[in-house]
Coordinates of C-alpha atoms and ligand atoms in Angstrom, one line a residue:
M28 CA 120.3 146.1 170.7
C29 CA 122.0 142.6 171.4
G30 CA 122.5 141.6 174.6
I31 CA 125.8 140.1 176.3
I32 CA 127.0 138.1 179.3
G33 CA 130.0 136.9 180.3
Y34 CA 131.5 134.1 183.0
A35 CA 134.8 133.4 185.0
G36 CA 134.1 131.3 188.4
K37 CA 133.7 128.3 190.4
R38 CA 130.0 127.6 189.5
N39 CA 128.7 126.0 186.4
A40 CA 128.7 128.7 183.7
L41 CA 126.0 127.7 181.3
P42 CA 123.4 128.1 184.0
V43 CA 124.1 131.5 184.8
L44 CA 124.8 132.1 181.0
M45 CA 121.3 131.2 180.5
E46 CA 120.2 133.1 183.6
G47 CA 121.9 136.2 182.8
L48 CA 120.6 135.6 178.6
S49 CA 117.0 135.4 180.1
R50 CA 117.4 138.4 181.9
L51 CA 118.0 140.2 178.9
E52 CA 115.6 138.6 176.9
Y53 CA 112.8 141.9 177.7
R54 CA 115.4 143.6 175.3
G55 CA 113.8 141.8 172.2
Y56 CA 115.9 139.4 170.0
D57 CA 115.9 136.7 167.7
S58 CA 118.3 134.4 168.3
A59 CA 120.8 133.6 171.2
G60 CA 124.0 131.5 171.9
I61 CA 126.3 130.6 174.0
A62 CA 129.9 129.7 173.7
Y63 CA 132.4 128.0 176.8
V64 CA 136.0 127.0 177.2
D65 CA 135.9 123.0 177.7
G66 CA 138.2 122.0 181.0
N67 CA 139.6 119.0 179.0
H68 CA 143.6 119.5 179.0
N69 CA 143.5 121.3 175.4
H70 CA 140.2 123.2 176.2
P71 CA 138.3 123.3 173.0
I72 CA 135.8 125.9 172.4
H73 CA 132.0 124.5 172.2
I74 CA 129.6 126.7 170.7
I75 CA 125.4 125.7 171.2
K76 CA 123.0 128.8 169.3
E77 CA 119.7 128.9 168.3
K78 CA 117.0 130.9 166.1
G79 CA 114.2 132.1 167.6
K80 CA 113.6 132.4 171.8
L81 CA 115.4 130.8 174.6
I82 CA 113.3 127.8 174.8
E83 CA 114.9 126.8 172.0
L84 CA 118.3 127.2 173.0
R85 CA 117.6 125.8 176.3
R86 CA 116.2 122.6 174.7
A87 CA 119.6 122.8 173.1
L88 CA 121.3 123.4 176.3
S89 CA 119.8 120.1 177.9
L90 CA 121.7 117.3 175.9
V91 CA 125.4 119.2 177.4
H92 CA 126.6 117.5 180.3
A93 CA 129.5 120.1 180.9
T94 CA 130.2 121.9 183.8
P95 CA 132.3 124.9 182.5
H96 CA 133.4 127.4 184.3
I97 CA 134.1 130.0 182.3
G98 CA 131.5 131.2 179.1
I99 CA 129.9 133.7 176.9
G100 CA 126.5 134.0 175.8
H101 CA 124.5 136.6 173.5
T102 CA 120.6 137.3 172.5
R103 CA 121.0 138.5 168.8
W104 CA 118.8 141.0 167.6
A105 CA 120.2 141.5 163.8
T106 CA 121.8 144.4 161.9
H107 CA 123.6 142.2 159.1
G108 CA 122.5 139.3 157.9
E109 CA 118.9 137.4 158.6
P110 CA 118.3 135.9 162.1
S111 CA 119.1 132.3 161.6
R112 CA 121.6 130.1 163.5
R113 CA 124.3 130.6 161.2
N114 CA 124.3 134.5 162.2
A115 CA 123.4 133.9 165.9
H116 CA 126.7 134.9 167.9
P117 CA 128.7 133.3 169.2
H118 CA 131.3 133.7 165.9
L119 CA 134.6 131.6 166.1
S120 CA 138.1 132.1 164.3
Q121 CA 139.0 129.9 161.4
D122 CA 141.0 127.8 163.7
D123 CA 138.5 127.6 166.3
N124 CA 140.5 129.3 169.2
F125 CA 138.7 132.1 169.3
A126 CA 135.3 132.6 169.8
V127 CA 133.2 136.3 170.1
V128 CA 130.1 138.4 170.8
H129 CA 129.4 141.4 169.7
N130 CA 127.1 144.4 170.0
G131 CA 127.0 147.4 167.9
I132 CA 128.2 147.8 164.6
I133 CA 131.4 147.5 162.4
E134 CA 131.1 149.4 159.7
N135 CA 134.3 148.9 157.7
Y136 CA 134.0 145.3 157.6
Q137 CA 133.3 145.1 154.6
E138 CA 136.8 146.3 153.8
I139 CA 138.4 144.3 156.2
K140 CA 136.6 140.5 155.4
S141 CA 137.7 141.9 151.7
Y142 CA 141.6 141.6 153.0
L143 CA 140.9 138.3 155.4
K144 CA 139.1 136.5 152.3
R145 CA 142.7 137.2 150.0
K146 CA 144.7 135.7 153.1
G147 CA 142.2 132.7 152.9
Y148 CA 140.1 133.2 155.7
T149 CA 136.3 131.4 154.9
F150 CA 133.4 133.0 156.3
R151 CA 130.7 131.7 158.0
S152 CA 128.3 133.8 158.3
E153 CA 127.1 137.3 157.2
T154 CA 127.5 139.2 159.9
D155 CA 129.8 142.2 160.4
T156 CA 131.0 139.8 164.0
E157 CA 132.9 137.5 162.4
V158 CA 135.7 139.9 161.2
L159 CA 136.6 140.7 164.7
V160 CA 137.4 137.0 165.6
H161 CA 139.6 136.2 162.2
L162 CA 141.2 139.3 162.5
V163 CA 142.0 138.2 166.4
Q164 CA 143.4 134.9 165.0
D165 CA 145.3 137.2 162.6
E166 CA 146.5 139.1 164.8
F167 CA 147.5 136.7 167.7
R168 CA 151.5 136.2 168.5
G169 CA 150.9 134.3 171.6
D170 CA 149.3 137.1 173.7
V171 CA 145.3 137.2 173.3
L172 CA 144.8 140.7 174.7
T173 CA 147.5 141.9 172.7
A174 CA 145.5 140.6 169.3
F175 CA 142.4 141.6 170.5
R176 CA 143.9 145.0 171.2
N177 CA 145.3 144.9 167.8
A178 CA 142.3 143.3 165.8
I179 CA 140.3 146.6 167.2
Q180 CA 142.2 149.0 166.4
R181 CA 141.5 148.2 162.6
L182 CA 137.9 148.6 162.9
E183 CA 135.9 151.9 162.7
G184 CA 132.2 152.1 164.3
F185 CA 130.6 151.6 168.2
F186 CA 130.6 147.7 169.5
A187 CA 131.1 146.1 172.5
F188 CA 132.7 142.7 172.6
V189 CA 133.6 139.5 174.7
L190 CA 136.4 137.3 173.5
I191 CA 136.7 133.8 174.6
S192 CA 140.2 131.5 173.7
R193 CA 141.9 128.1 174.2
H194 CA 145.3 129.7 174.5
S195 CA 144.2 131.6 177.5
P196 CA 141.2 129.1 178.6
N197 CA 140.8 130.6 182.0
E198 CA 140.5 134.2 181.3
L199 CA 137.6 136.5 179.3
F200 CA 138.2 139.6 177.2
F201 CA 135.9 142.5 176.6
F202 CA 136.2 145.8 174.7
K203 CA 133.5 149.1 175.0
R204 CA 132.7 152.1 172.3
S205 CA 129.6 153.4 172.6
N206 CA 127.7 150.0 173.5
P207 CA 127.0 149.7 177.1
L208 CA 129.9 147.3 178.8
V209 CA 130.2 146.5 182.8
V210 CA 132.2 144.6 184.4
G211 CA 130.1 142.4 187.7
V212 CA 133.1 142.0 190.6
G213 CA 131.7 139.3 192.9
K214 CA 133.7 136.8 195.4
K215 CA 135.6 134.2 193.7
E216 CA 133.6 134.8 190.4
N217 CA 133.6 137.5 187.6
F218 CA 131.4 138.9 185.3
V219 CA 131.0 140.6 182.3
A220 CA 127.6 142.1 180.8
S221 CA 126.1 144.8 178.5
D222 CA 123.4 145.1 180.9
V223 CA 123.1 145.4 184.8
P224 CA 120.1 143.2 185.1
A225 CA 122.2 139.8 183.9
I226 CA 124.4 140.1 186.7
L227 CA 122.0 141.4 188.7
P228 CA 121.3 137.8 190.2
Y229 CA 125.1 137.1 191.6
T230 CA 126.1 140.6 192.2
K231 CA 125.5 144.4 192.6
R232 CA 129.2 145.5 192.8
V233 CA 129.9 147.0 189.4
V234 CA 132.7 148.7 187.5
Y235 CA 131.0 150.6 183.9
L236 CA 133.4 150.4 181.3
G237 CA 134.2 153.4 179.8
D238 CA 134.7 154.4 175.7
D239 CA 137.8 152.7 174.1
E240 CA 138.4 151.1 177.5
V241 CA 139.7 147.3 176.8
G242 CA 140.3 144.3 179.4
C243 CA 140.0 140.6 180.9
L244 CA 139.3 139.1 183.3
N245 CA 138.8 135.8 185.3
E246 CA 137.5 134.4 188.4
D247 CA 139.5 135.9 190.5
S248 CA 140.2 139.6 189.6
F249 CA 139.9 141.9 186.0
K250 CA 142.1 144.5 184.4
I251 CA 141.7 147.2 182.4
V252 CA 143.5 149.3 180.2
R253 CA 143.0 151.8 176.9
L254 CA 142.8 150.2 173.5
K255 CA 145.5 152.5 172.1
K256 CA 148.2 152.6 175.4
P257 CA 148.3 149.4 177.3
T258 CA 148.9 150.8 180.9
P259 CA 146.4 150.0 183.5
V260 CA 143.3 152.1 184.2
Q261 CA 142.1 152.8 187.9
K262 CA 138.3 151.6 188.3
R263 CA 135.7 152.4 190.7
I264 CA 133.8 149.5 191.7
E265 CA 130.5 151.4 192.3
T266 CA 127.0 149.5 193.9
V267 CA 124.4 149.2 192.0
P268 CA 121.1 151.1 193.3
W269 CA 118.2 149.5 191.3
N270 CA 116.5 146.3 191.8
L271 CA 115.9 144.4 188.3
E272 CA 112.9 146.1 186.8
Q273 CA 114.5 149.3 187.4
A274 CA 117.8 148.1 186.1
E275 CA 116.1 146.6 183.1
K276 CA 115.1 150.5 182.3
G277 CA 118.7 151.9 182.7
G278 CA 117.4 153.5 186.0
Y279 CA 114.6 155.5 183.7
H280 CA 110.6 154.9 185.5
H281 CA 109.8 153.9 181.5
F282 CA 111.4 151.9 178.5
M283 CA 109.9 155.2 176.8
L284 CA 111.7 157.7 178.7
K285 CA 114.3 155.7 178.2
E286 CA 114.1 155.6 174.6
I287 CA 113.7 159.3 174.4
Y288 CA 117.5 159.7 175.9
E289 CA 118.4 157.3 173.7
Q290 CA 118.1 159.5 170.5
P291 CA 121.2 161.4 170.8
R292 CA 122.9 158.9 170.9
V293 CA 121.1 156.3 168.0
A294 CA 120.7 160.0 166.0
E295 CA 124.8 159.7 166.1
E296 CA 125.5 156.4 165.0
T297 CA 122.7 156.9 162.1
I298 CA 125.2 160.4 161.4
R299 CA 128.0 158.2 161.8
K300 CA 126.6 155.2 159.5
R301 CA 125.2 157.2 156.8
L302 CA 127.4 160.2 156.5
D303 CA 131.2 160.1 155.3
F304 CA 132.5 163.8 156.0
N305 CA 136.0 162.9 154.0
R306 CA 134.1 162.6 150.8
Q307 CA 131.6 165.0 151.5
R308 CA 129.0 162.0 151.0
I309 CA 126.2 160.5 152.0
V310 CA 126.2 156.7 152.2
F311 CA 124.0 154.0 151.8
D312 CA 125.0 150.7 151.6
T313 CA 122.3 148.9 151.0
L314 CA 121.3 151.0 148.2
S315 CA 122.3 149.1 145.1
F316 CA 123.6 150.4 141.6
H317 CA 120.1 149.7 140.5
A318 CA 118.6 151.1 143.4
N319 CA 120.7 154.4 143.2
W320 CA 119.4 154.3 138.9
R321 CA 115.5 154.2 140.2
L322 CA 115.9 156.9 143.0
K323 CA 118.2 158.8 140.0
H324 CA 115.5 158.5 137.8
V325 CA 112.3 158.4 139.5
R326 CA 109.0 160.1 138.2
K327 CA 106.8 159.7 141.4
I328 CA 107.5 158.7 145.1
F329 CA 104.9 157.6 147.5
M330 CA 105.4 157.6 151.3
V331 CA 103.5 154.4 152.7
S332 CA 102.9 154.0 156.5
C333 CA 101.1 154.0 159.6
G334 CA 100.7 156.4 162.5
T335 CA 104.0 157.5 163.6
A336 CA 105.5 155.7 160.6
Y337 CA 103.1 158.1 158.4
H338 CA 104.1 161.2 160.2
A339 CA 107.4 160.5 159.0
G340 CA 106.2 160.1 155.4
I341 CA 104.7 163.3 155.9
A342 CA 108.0 164.7 156.5
A343 CA 109.7 162.7 154.1
R344 CA 107.2 164.4 151.1
Y345 CA 108.9 168.3 152.3
M346 CA 112.5 166.4 152.6
F347 CA 111.9 165.0 148.8
E348 CA 110.1 168.1 147.1
N349 CA 112.3 170.3 148.9
I350 CA 115.6 169.0 148.2
A351 CA 115.0 166.4 145.4
R352 CA 112.4 168.0 143.7
V353 CA 110.4 164.8 143.1
P354 CA 106.8 165.1 143.0
T355 CA 106.2 163.2 146.4
E356 CA 102.6 161.4 147.5
V357 CA 101.9 160.6 151.3
C358 CA 99.2 157.5 151.8
V359 CA 98.4 155.3 155.1
S360 CA 99.0 152.0 154.2
S361 CA 95.2 151.4 155.6
E362 CA 93.7 153.3 152.4
F363 CA 96.5 152.8 149.7
R364 CA 95.0 149.7 148.0
Y365 CA 91.7 151.0 148.8
S366 CA 92.3 154.4 146.9
D367 CA 93.4 151.8 143.5
P368 CA 97.1 154.0 143.1
I369 CA 98.1 154.7 139.9
L370 CA 101.9 153.5 139.6
S371 CA 104.3 153.1 136.8
K372 CA 107.4 151.4 136.8
S373 CA 109.5 154.4 137.1
D374 CA 107.9 155.0 140.6
I375 CA 109.2 154.3 144.3
V376 CA 106.6 153.2 146.6
V377 CA 108.8 153.7 149.9
L378 CA 107.3 151.4 153.1
V379 CA 108.2 153.4 156.4
T380 CA 108.2 151.0 159.3
Q381 CA 109.5 150.8 162.9
S382 CA 108.6 146.9 163.1
G383 CA 108.6 145.3 159.6
E384 CA 105.2 143.5 160.2
T385 CA 102.6 146.2 159.9
A386 CA 99.4 143.8 158.2
D387 CA 98.4 147.6 156.3
T388 CA 102.1 148.3 155.1
L389 CA 102.4 144.8 154.2
A390 CA 99.3 144.3 152.0
A391 CA 100.1 148.4 150.8
L392 CA 103.7 146.6 149.8
R393 CA 102.5 143.5 147.5
E394 CA 100.3 145.4 146.1
A395 CA 102.4 148.0 145.3
R396 CA 104.6 145.0 143.7
K397 CA 101.7 143.3 142.2
K398 CA 101.2 147.0 140.0
G399 CA 105.1 147.0 138.8
A400 CA 106.3 149.9 140.9
Y401 CA 109.8 149.7 142.8
T402 CA 109.8 149.2 146.3
L403 CA 111.9 150.7 148.9
A404 CA 111.3 149.4 152.5
I405 CA 112.6 151.7 155.9
V406 CA 112.5 149.3 158.3
N407 CA 113.9 149.0 161.9
V408 CA 113.7 145.6 162.5
V409 CA 116.2 143.7 160.6
G410 CA 115.4 140.3 158.5
S411 CA 111.2 141.0 159.5
T412 CA 108.7 140.7 156.7
I413 CA 108.6 143.8 154.7
A414 CA 112.5 143.8 155.1
R415 CA 112.7 140.5 153.3
E416 CA 109.5 141.5 150.6
A417 CA 110.2 145.0 149.2
D418 CA 112.9 145.1 146.6
C419 CA 115.3 147.2 148.7
V420 CA 115.9 148.0 152.0
I421 CA 117.6 150.6 154.3
Y422 CA 117.8 149.9 158.2
T423 CA 117.3 152.3 160.4
H424 CA 119.4 150.6 163.5
A425 CA 116.9 152.5 166.1
G426 CA 117.7 149.4 168.6
P427 CA 114.3 147.8 170.2
E428 CA 111.8 149.9 170.9
I429 CA 109.8 148.8 173.9
G430 CA 107.9 151.4 175.3
V431 CA 104.4 150.8 172.8
A432 CA 104.4 154.5 171.6
S433 CA 107.3 155.1 169.2
T434 CA 109.5 157.9 170.4
K435 CA 113.1 157.2 168.9
A436 CA 112.3 154.9 165.7
Y437 CA 110.6 158.3 164.3
T438 CA 113.4 160.3 165.1
V439 CA 115.9 158.1 163.3
Q440 CA 113.1 157.8 160.8
L441 CA 113.0 161.3 160.2
L442 CA 116.6 161.4 159.7
T443 CA 117.4 158.1 157.6
L444 CA 114.9 160.4 154.9
A445 CA 116.6 163.5 155.2
L446 CA 119.8 162.1 154.1
L447 CA 118.3 160.0 151.7
A448 CA 116.4 163.0 150.9
L449 CA 119.6 164.7 150.2
H450 CA 121.2 161.6 148.9
A451 CA 118.4 162.0 145.8
G452 CA 118.8 165.5 145.7
Y453 CA 122.8 164.4 145.1
L454 CA 121.9 161.9 142.5
R455 CA 119.3 164.0 140.7
N456 CA 121.9 167.2 140.5
K457 CA 119.2 169.2 141.7
I458 CA 121.3 170.6 145.4
P459 CA 124.5 172.9 144.5
P460 CA 127.6 171.4 146.0
K461 CA 128.1 173.9 148.3
Q462 CA 124.6 173.8 150.0
F463 CA 124.7 169.8 150.3
E464 CA 128.4 170.6 152.2
E465 CA 125.9 173.1 154.6
M466 CA 123.4 170.6 154.9
L467 CA 126.0 168.0 155.9
S468 CA 127.2 170.1 158.7
F469 CA 124.1 170.6 159.6
A470 CA 123.7 167.1 159.7
K471 CA 126.4 167.2 162.5
H472 CA 125.1 168.8 164.5
I473 CA 121.7 166.8 165.2
P474 CA 123.6 164.5 168.2
S475 CA 124.3 167.0 170.5
D476 CA 121.6 169.5 169.9
L477 CA 118.9 166.5 170.5
K478 CA 121.2 166.5 173.8
K479 CA 120.3 170.0 174.3
I480 CA 116.8 169.9 174.2
L481 CA 116.7 166.9 176.8
Q482 CA 117.4 169.9 179.0
E483 CA 114.3 171.1 178.2
A484 CA 113.0 168.9 180.2
P485 CA 112.4 170.7 183.4
R486 CA 110.2 173.1 181.8
V487 CA 107.9 170.7 179.9
D488 CA 107.3 169.1 183.8
Q489 CA 106.5 172.5 184.9
C490 CA 103.6 173.1 182.0
A491 CA 103.0 169.6 182.3
K492 CA 102.1 170.1 186.3
K493 CA 99.9 172.6 185.3
L494 CA 98.0 171.5 182.4
Y495 CA 97.6 168.0 182.9
K496 CA 93.7 167.9 183.8
K497 CA 92.6 169.1 180.9
H498 CA 91.1 166.3 178.7
N499 CA 91.4 168.4 174.7
F500 CA 94.5 169.8 173.1
I501 CA 95.6 171.6 169.5
Y502 CA 98.5 170.8 167.9
L503 CA 99.3 173.2 165.5
A504 CA 102.2 173.6 162.8
R505 CA 103.3 174.4 159.1
G506 CA 105.4 173.3 156.6
F507 CA 108.2 171.0 157.8
S508 CA 106.6 171.3 161.6
F509 CA 103.6 170.2 160.2
P510 CA 103.6 166.4 160.6
N511 CA 105.0 166.8 164.8
A512 CA 101.5 168.5 165.2
L513 CA 100.1 165.0 164.0
E514 CA 102.6 163.1 166.3
G515 CA 102.5 165.8 169.0
A516 CA 99.0 164.5 169.3
L517 CA 99.1 161.2 168.7
K518 CA 102.0 161.1 171.6
L519 CA 99.3 162.4 174.0
K520 CA 96.7 160.7 172.8
E521 CA 98.0 157.5 172.8
I522 CA 99.7 157.6 176.5
S523 CA 97.9 160.3 178.5
Y524 CA 94.0 159.3 176.7
A525 CA 93.4 163.1 176.3
H526 CA 91.9 163.9 173.5
A527 CA 94.7 166.0 171.2
H528 CA 93.9 167.1 167.7
G529 CA 96.5 168.4 165.1
Y530 CA 96.5 170.6 162.1
A531 CA 98.2 172.3 159.4
A532 CA 98.0 176.4 161.0
G533 CA 96.8 177.1 158.1
E534 CA 93.5 175.2 158.1
M535 CA 92.9 176.6 162.0
K536 CA 90.6 179.4 160.5
H537 CA 88.7 177.2 158.7
G538 CA 87.5 175.3 162.1
P539 CA 88.9 174.6 164.9
I540 CA 89.4 178.4 165.6
A541 CA 86.0 177.7 167.2
L542 CA 86.9 175.8 169.8
I543 CA 89.6 178.7 171.3
D544 CA 88.9 180.2 174.7
K545 CA 90.3 180.3 177.7
E546 CA 90.5 176.9 178.6
Q547 CA 91.9 175.7 175.7
P548 CA 95.6 174.8 175.5
V549 CA 97.1 174.8 171.8
I550 CA 101.0 173.9 171.0
C551 CA 102.2 175.6 168.2
I552 CA 105.4 174.4 166.5
I553 CA 107.2 177.3 165.4
P554 CA 111.0 176.8 165.0
Q555 CA 112.7 179.3 162.4
S556 CA 111.2 178.8 159.1
K557 CA 109.7 180.5 155.8
T558 CA 106.3 180.3 157.5
Y559 CA 107.1 181.4 161.0
D560 CA 105.7 185.1 160.5
K561 CA 102.3 183.3 159.6
M562 CA 102.4 180.9 162.3
L563 CA 103.2 183.9 164.9
S564 CA 99.8 185.1 163.3
N565 CA 97.9 182.4 164.3
M566 CA 99.5 182.7 167.8
E567 CA 98.7 186.1 168.0
E568 CA 94.7 184.6 166.6
I569 CA 95.1 182.6 169.6
K570 CA 96.2 184.7 172.4
A571 CA 93.0 187.5 171.1
R572 CA 90.6 184.7 172.0
E573 CA 92.5 184.0 175.4
G574 CA 93.7 180.0 174.2
I575 CA 96.6 178.8 176.3
I576 CA 99.6 178.4 174.2
V577 CA 102.3 176.2 174.7
A578 CA 105.4 177.0 172.1
V579 CA 108.2 174.8 170.5
A580 CA 110.6 177.6 169.3
T581 CA 114.0 178.5 168.3
K582 CA 116.5 179.1 171.3
G583 CA 117.0 183.2 171.5
D584 CA 113.0 183.4 169.8
R585 CA 111.7 186.7 171.9
A586 CA 108.9 187.4 169.9
V587 CA 107.3 183.5 171.1
S588 CA 106.6 184.4 174.6
K589 CA 105.1 187.5 174.0
F590 CA 101.8 184.8 172.9
A591 CA 103.3 181.8 174.7
R592 CA 102.7 181.2 178.3
W593 CA 105.4 178.3 178.1
T594 CA 108.2 177.8 175.7
F595 CA 109.9 174.9 174.9
Y596 CA 113.6 175.6 173.1
V597 CA 115.4 173.7 170.5
P598 CA 118.6 174.7 168.9
K599 CA 118.7 176.4 165.2
T600 CA 119.0 174.0 162.6
S601 CA 118.0 174.3 158.7
E602 CA 114.4 174.5 158.5
F603 CA 115.1 170.9 157.0
F604 CA 116.1 169.3 159.6
S605 CA 114.0 171.1 162.4
T606 CA 111.3 168.4 162.2
I607 CA 114.1 166.0 164.3
Y608 CA 113.9 169.0 167.0
T609 CA 110.6 169.6 167.6
V610 CA 109.2 166.5 168.4
V611 CA 111.3 166.2 171.1
P612 CA 109.8 168.6 173.7
L613 CA 106.6 167.0 172.3
Q614 CA 107.6 163.2 173.5
L615 CA 108.5 164.7 177.1
F616 CA 105.2 166.5 177.3
A617 CA 102.8 163.5 176.0
Y618 CA 105.0 161.3 178.9
R619 CA 104.6 163.5 181.7
M620 CA 101.2 164.4 180.6
A621 CA 100.9 160.4 180.6
V622 CA 102.7 160.1 184.2
L623 CA 100.4 162.6 186.0
N624 CA 97.6 160.9 185.0
G625 CA 98.6 157.5 186.2
R626 CA 98.5 155.9 183.1
D627 CA 100.4 152.9 182.0
V628 CA 103.0 154.6 180.0
D629 CA 104.7 151.9 178.4
Q630 CA 101.9 149.3 177.6
P631 CA 98.9 151.8 176.8
R632 CA 95.2 150.5 176.9
N633 CA 94.1 149.1 173.6
L634 CA 97.4 149.4 171.9
A635 CA 99.8 147.0 170.7
K636 CA 103.2 147.4 169.6
S637 CA 103.5 145.5 166.4
V638 CA 99.7 145.6 164.7
T639 CA 99.9 142.7 162.8
V640 CA 96.1 142.9 161.1
E641 CA 94.2 145.0 158.8
Ligands
F6R729 C1 102.5 154.9 167.6 C2 103.0 154.0 167.4 C3 102.0 153.5 165.9 C4 103.1 153.1 165.3 C5 102.4 152.2 163.9 C6 103.3 152.2 162.5 O1 103.3 155.6 168.9 O2 104.1 154.0 167.6 O3 101.6 154.9 165.7 O4 103.9 153.7 164.5 O5 101.6 151.0 164.4 O6 104.2 150.6 163.4 P1 105.3 150.0 162.4 O7 106.2 151.7 162.6 O8 106.0 149.8 163.4 O9 104.5 150.0 161.1

């Protein structure tokens, strides 16, 4: 996620903006920039931006001798267009009279870009952001706030903007929808920022903006109105109770927990971006005609990835075979090359990776290309090596994941792969239209259902408090839930250091059942599904041996509670999407177990967020 800071006041804005940006660094970024209104008589806007770390921007700024009193700054996490100086924010309007910084995604930017090009606007970057700043210029008839409001009303998507203008050189203009934005209230100075840490050195008094609120501020005051109706909105000034470290985590104790709680929002963004409910279509804007043709005629898919992303690959196998009827093989990246895979031109190798830099996955990608297969990368980090080298890329847009243990990146991988499987099924004529519609309506409920699942946290806590001293856990599941037996066990292992092993429940009788006694906790993932009865029989067998059962089941399921000591409930959904649901209580469980054991949750021992060595 990008970071925004804006300042208007008596101080020199440049060090204030730099300090603000440095406090947003923890979120991850690939480039940064600032814009300020020069105090000279005709108030030109100056922009300084650089690719890479803030040190580059700082170096460029050391050559600037201005002392402006108003400006905006941005750290960019690329979404549209590679990380580069050209794509870094702020962006200028064609007439150089407006500059904007932006967080989020403008979904209909292509359409607006074509409209603006027809009117003679030229674009200096590949970003979606640039359309807004030209639109403001286009709408400007003498009042900046009105032009800003009119321009935003033409946009679709989730975003936050902060704008400065030569026409109103003492003011900042801002807007929020779904992406956070706060106004910081100081003495003879005011701020606007995407995150509280950016303004904490200067003030703890903030106004949280609501969705579709737009406003302006100068050094003395601020004004907030609604996007569609310019009547003022009365806002309360609140005092931030957090210190810097707490503020970076949005008030959560750990980034991992923050990221677990971000899942409904990132799922909603994915659904909004990928589903066109009016036309009952799934949209993958980066899939070219050729890529769609490949998907339609594919002979075999190979899902290749590591760790949590490998579990997403296993889930994808169930999805693609079930709904698109494509034979799908799943491989861990580190083994892919050594199995000398048999690949043909009609195969697609799908590389799933959060970082886009994992060495084994990159090596697998190169091997696949060498052997002539078509490569499709599902990546979170825009512009990463795997994203650049694959024939085609689909971004997951989960935002930066700071906790080492992957949570929200996994859920968005699952959701993106599910929608891709549906899209492939549609292209291949394997899904009857009625079933397709039904699946889209299930998908619509995912974000609100994820919120409901998070309400299970107190129940998860109770269970963890009883089990946190245990050192061995078994996770069992079948079918679509099977990858979560592996993922639940991996999450627990990596952050709590308890040993945990995930099995396909049908394998229990072939060995693991020997471990079951009255000391052994077994986590059974048993949502409503084709394999429900078989899973219930497994639970019966565990109960007969006095194992301690913890279940993840569908809301309203009474049968499960006969066997389980604790049950975490998830709402009813299609079996096809259930993997996205059942993992959330397992993430919460691993998190609580780690906290109770006093572990370093965000940076577990021996692990790195990005594994760039083989
Ligand atoms: C586990 C975890 C790792 C990663 C794996 C792949 O919580 O985060 O297992 O999933 O290292 O990383 P990416 O997805 O960046 O290729």
